[in-house]
Amino acid sequence: MSTAFAIIAGVGPGTGASLARKFALSYPVALLARNPDNYTSLVDEINKSGGKAIGISTDVSSSSSITSAISEIKEKYGDKCAAAVFNASGPFARKSILELTEKEFTGGYEVSCKGAFLFSQQTLPLLVEHTNDAGAKYPGTLIFTGATASVKSNALMSAFSTGKYAMRALSQSIAREFAPKGVHVAHAIIDGVIDIPRTKEWLKDMPPEAKIEADAIAEAYWNLHTQSKRAFTNEIDIRPMLEKW
Amino acid sequence: MSTAFAIIAGVGPGTGASLARKFALSYPVALLARNPDNYTSLVDEINKSGGKAIGISTDVSSSSSITSAISEIKEKYGDKCAAAVFNASGPFARKSILELTEKEFTGGYEVSCKGAFLFSQQTLPLLVEHTNDAGAKYPGTLIFTGATASVKSNALMSAFSTGKYAMRALSQSIAREFAPKGVHVAHAIIDGVIDIPRTKEWLKDMPPEAKIEADAIAEAYWNLHTQSKRAFTNEIDIRPMLEKW
Amino acid sequence: MSTAFAIIAGVGPGTGASLARKFALSYPVALLARNPDNYTSLVDEINKSGGKAIGISTDVSSSSSITSAISEIKEKYGDKCAAAVFNASGPFARKSILELTEKEFTGGYEVSCKGAFLFSQQTLPLLVEHTNDAGAKYPGTLIFTGATASVKSNALMSAFSTGKYAMRALSQSIAREFAPKGVHVAHAIIDGVIDIPRTKEWLKDMPPEAKIEADAIAEAYWNLHTQSKRAFTNEIDIRPMLEKW
Amino acid sequence: MSTAFAIIAGVGPGTGASLARKFALSYPVALLARNPDNYTSLVDEINKSGGKAIGISTDVSSSSSITSAISEIKEKYGDKCAAAVFNASGPFARKSILELTEKEFTGGYEVSCKGAFLFSQQTLPLLVEHTNDAGAKYPGTLIFTGATASVKSNALMSAFSTGKYAMRALSQSIAREFAPKGVHVAHAIIDGVIDIPRTKEWLKDMPPEAKIEADAIAEAYWNLHTQSKRAFTNEIDIRPMLEKW
């Protein structure tokens, strides 16, 4: 019951699945997604291949849903979280300021920032617990998946970018509060199209190097997790070689 | 009925009052604040000294409250807004991530970003109307009051900084969408303590140059408003000479 | 002999001339340019229209040339400088890293940064002198003209951007050192094509609002100069309404 | 003779030595330092422990010195460079703008930026050669060591920060030019005191987590090197958990 585990919030067929597979090589993993279709077969795959995984249907923007998910995880895996990744991102309306409904506008924030806050609040005590464990191999690590819109806010993108800028602020504030406790907090600016089933038709006349490989993002996050307390990276950017930036 | 007017949202005894007095030298002004105590005597003062002012009790984080305020303004002043300043900022909880309630955490966003969105949505059509008016002296101008926390997110400051980062994202997105229509959107990073009644006891062993003078902020905003379409400034910082940064 | 004066380094037919005319409305001005053709008629124009101007042929990247120019100015105008603007910018090679000669690469730095340093070193004591003068209307002000390349470094632009990034670093360091002495240091990011004779053919199918008007830059710099010690702006951006950013 | 190799410029008892040891586990390494004392025993150590190393006395700010070093490396190791790290940094004068000599001021730029340019110009063709080699395991990688002063320019720090800002501009320009050719360019912001013999007395009342471990920097650079073309990180920050930022 006292093994450290990892939590991935926002599991889908892209980055989330790659993160799950990567972290499952070293830890039991708990996979959160609103829709069980997003994790069911993945949980099976990991369990069959010698890893350990559970999936929990969770709405990260709901306090009670997150709280209940974390309770279930603690029951199953204990109270030492080695790594928690917030990878959730809702759909968003790409519209003029004049055409956005209030609900559409706040939708980005609800998931990207309020959800990230609720997730952090529940996981930070478990990350501290792990960090303080003498047997911990790597410091407890909290990683947030950001986007180009975390640092550049284009026309028609306000519903998305306001949530992403706010999430970056959250990440920096938590990083500064929890670094002295040995918890490693990092924010990743994913700048480019990720190569997932949903983006199959995008950039299809370009070579593969025009899109980001989800497994490579998972590799980068793992490398963040294994950093020592004497060399924390708090922000990285990730883009494919053919991205204009 | 067709004179252009200015709207100041977030009027209190500091920057808001200075902005009201400054813009009232050139335009009829509409002053919005939740509490009428914040504008009543100021409205009188402006009306008695030859200007024209109205005050409207408004909760900027409420769509219906903002909509009703703008309706009232349009009835009184017409549909050409020369300048709209979003200067509102709620109180916020300076607390650990672990101690913030959900309501406390989202409170910063509610005012600083959702409020700024609702205000922008209602005022942008009036700003465009003014810009398109052949008689307009200066392009319609929308200004947001940011803070140090708009670009740096310290420990314990997440409730405030997430709202302020998000507001900056909003400002940049609107600036990019509306510049081609001739509307000037600017964001001001107020980096330092403003010298207002509430901060009287702060930094009191320091010379006056340790605090920002509210009238000087109003001056800077006015200078933004008078810029031509061929030289828009989209972001300024403002700090007193003795500020460390 | 004790009147405060202004110095504009980097006078040509664009921004420099506009700055000269604007500041000459309030101060005797000293205009520096490598080539006298760039200031001769302007000096005449200002002197004939009631202002006071001198021009000095100066290579801002040469310590002895700058020193001698400042000596001449002090003899003519005294030792109180109200405003010093560093607007110089050399030609630069837009080339691959692999094709740049060492001289081409360092050329951007020589003018934009080393020149800015030499100019600052000579003018700062005169700016302090002015600031300390009881009769000074506005604090001594040192302004640097930056560019898009001060904050974004594109392919083939390294010779230019390395100099401009370095100049921005210089500006921030001086701002922090001299603000406590009451000197106002500001950096302007000019983001767009300035409408000058040399750029006449650029963007010619676009409306005038696609280019920056030089007079509008001068207006913005003047507004920086007139800020009080209780509200210094250290950085502004300036772009025309039709600029993509 | 066609094995890929790595070059580390700026080898001393700290980061440079850690980088040399780390990259020597996978590649023959060429170590550059002005003073042979900085690499002699390290070269021995690597050669004795089964690796392969050469040291070359080089002044990175001198074109002829860099060119001659690269010629020697090509003769010994061939023309395929897997990784080139620019880790050089000269001593610098921490002084008021008014007290810096021209030579002191430009000293930071000479090493940090001009040196980085000369090094890049010589190594980029070898990095491209490696990237195009069908047998290359990882894309050719060029990494620059930056500092806090690469993004913040404090009072008295101009000689250092102007060079570091300029180096960051160089890194971004090269990254954008060479990413389409498959070369990975990254910039590391080292934000904190590195734990090396020279800093032994610094922060000595603090726990080890107040300083950065040089080996951990080497680990982070290696992780950058092993990234795929579909997930390049162009900038990371590195700080110890007890750093204030």
PDB file of C-alpha atoms in Angstrom, chain A residues 61 63 109-110 114 117-118 121, chain B residues 34 59 61 90-93 95 97 99-111 114 158-160 162:
ATOM      1  CA  SER A  61     -13.526  21.255 -12.949  1.00  0.00           C
ATOM      2  CA  SER A  63     -14.330  19.884  -6.621  1.00  0.00           C
ATOM      3  CA  TYR A 109     -10.659  28.831 -17.343  1.00  0.00           C
ATOM      4  CA  GLU A 110     -12.960  26.267 -15.727  1.00  0.00           C
ATOM      5  CA  LYS A 114      -9.884  26.013 -11.859  1.00  0.00           C
ATOM      6  CA  PHE A 117      -6.161  24.390  -8.945  1.00  0.00           C
ATOM      7  CA  LEU A 118      -8.482  21.687  -7.609  1.00  0.00           C
ATOM      8  CA  GLN A 121      -4.841  21.209  -3.968  1.00  0.00           C
TER       9      GLN A 121
ATOM     10  CA  ARG B  34     -20.309  48.322  -6.753  1.00  0.00           C
ATOM     11  CA  ASP B  59     -21.176  44.471 -10.223  1.00  0.00           C
ATOM     12  CA  SER B  61     -18.668  40.235 -12.616  1.00  0.00           C
ATOM     13  CA  GLY B  90     -11.746  42.747  -6.023  1.00  0.00           C
ATOM     14  CA  PRO B  91     -10.240  41.969  -2.640  1.00  0.00           C
ATOM     15  CA  PHE B  92      -8.325  38.714  -2.722  1.00  0.00           C
ATOM     16  CA  ALA B  93      -7.089  36.074  -0.343  1.00  0.00           C
ATOM     17  CA  LYS B  95      -3.104  32.274   1.135  1.00  0.00           C
ATOM     18  CA  ILE B  97      -2.832  26.900  -2.307  1.00  0.00           C
ATOM     19  CA  GLU B  99      -5.897  26.879   2.303  1.00  0.00           C
ATOM     20  CA  LEU B 100      -7.781  28.673  -0.458  1.00  0.00           C
ATOM     21  CA  THR B 101     -11.453  27.825  -0.837  1.00  0.00           C
ATOM     22  CA  GLU B 102     -12.670  27.359  -4.382  1.00  0.00           C
ATOM     23  CA  LYS B 103     -14.619  30.593  -4.053  1.00  0.00           C
ATOM     24  CA  GLU B 104     -11.580  32.501  -2.830  1.00  0.00           C
ATOM     25  CA  PHE B 105      -9.452  31.108  -5.631  1.00  0.00           C
ATOM     26  CA  THR B 106     -11.894  31.935  -8.422  1.00  0.00           C
ATOM     27  CA  GLY B 107     -12.696  35.356  -6.917  1.00  0.00           C
ATOM     28  CA  GLY B 108      -9.723  37.001  -8.589  1.00  0.00           C
ATOM     29  CA  TYR B 109     -10.691  35.667 -11.997  1.00  0.00           C
ATOM     30  CA  GLU B 110     -14.359  36.590 -11.530  1.00  0.00           C
ATOM     31  CA  VAL B 111     -13.592  40.283 -11.295  1.00  0.00           C
ATOM     32  CA  LYS B 114     -14.674  37.599 -16.371  1.00  0.00           C
ATOM     33  CA  SER B 158      -2.391  32.657  -6.981  1.00  0.00           C
ATOM     34  CA  ALA B 159      -5.955  33.902  -6.405  1.00  0.00           C
ATOM     35  CA  PHE B 160      -4.876  37.331  -7.602  1.00  0.00           C
ATOM     36  CA  THR B 162      -4.351  33.916 -12.101  1.00  0.00           C
TER      37      THR B 162
END
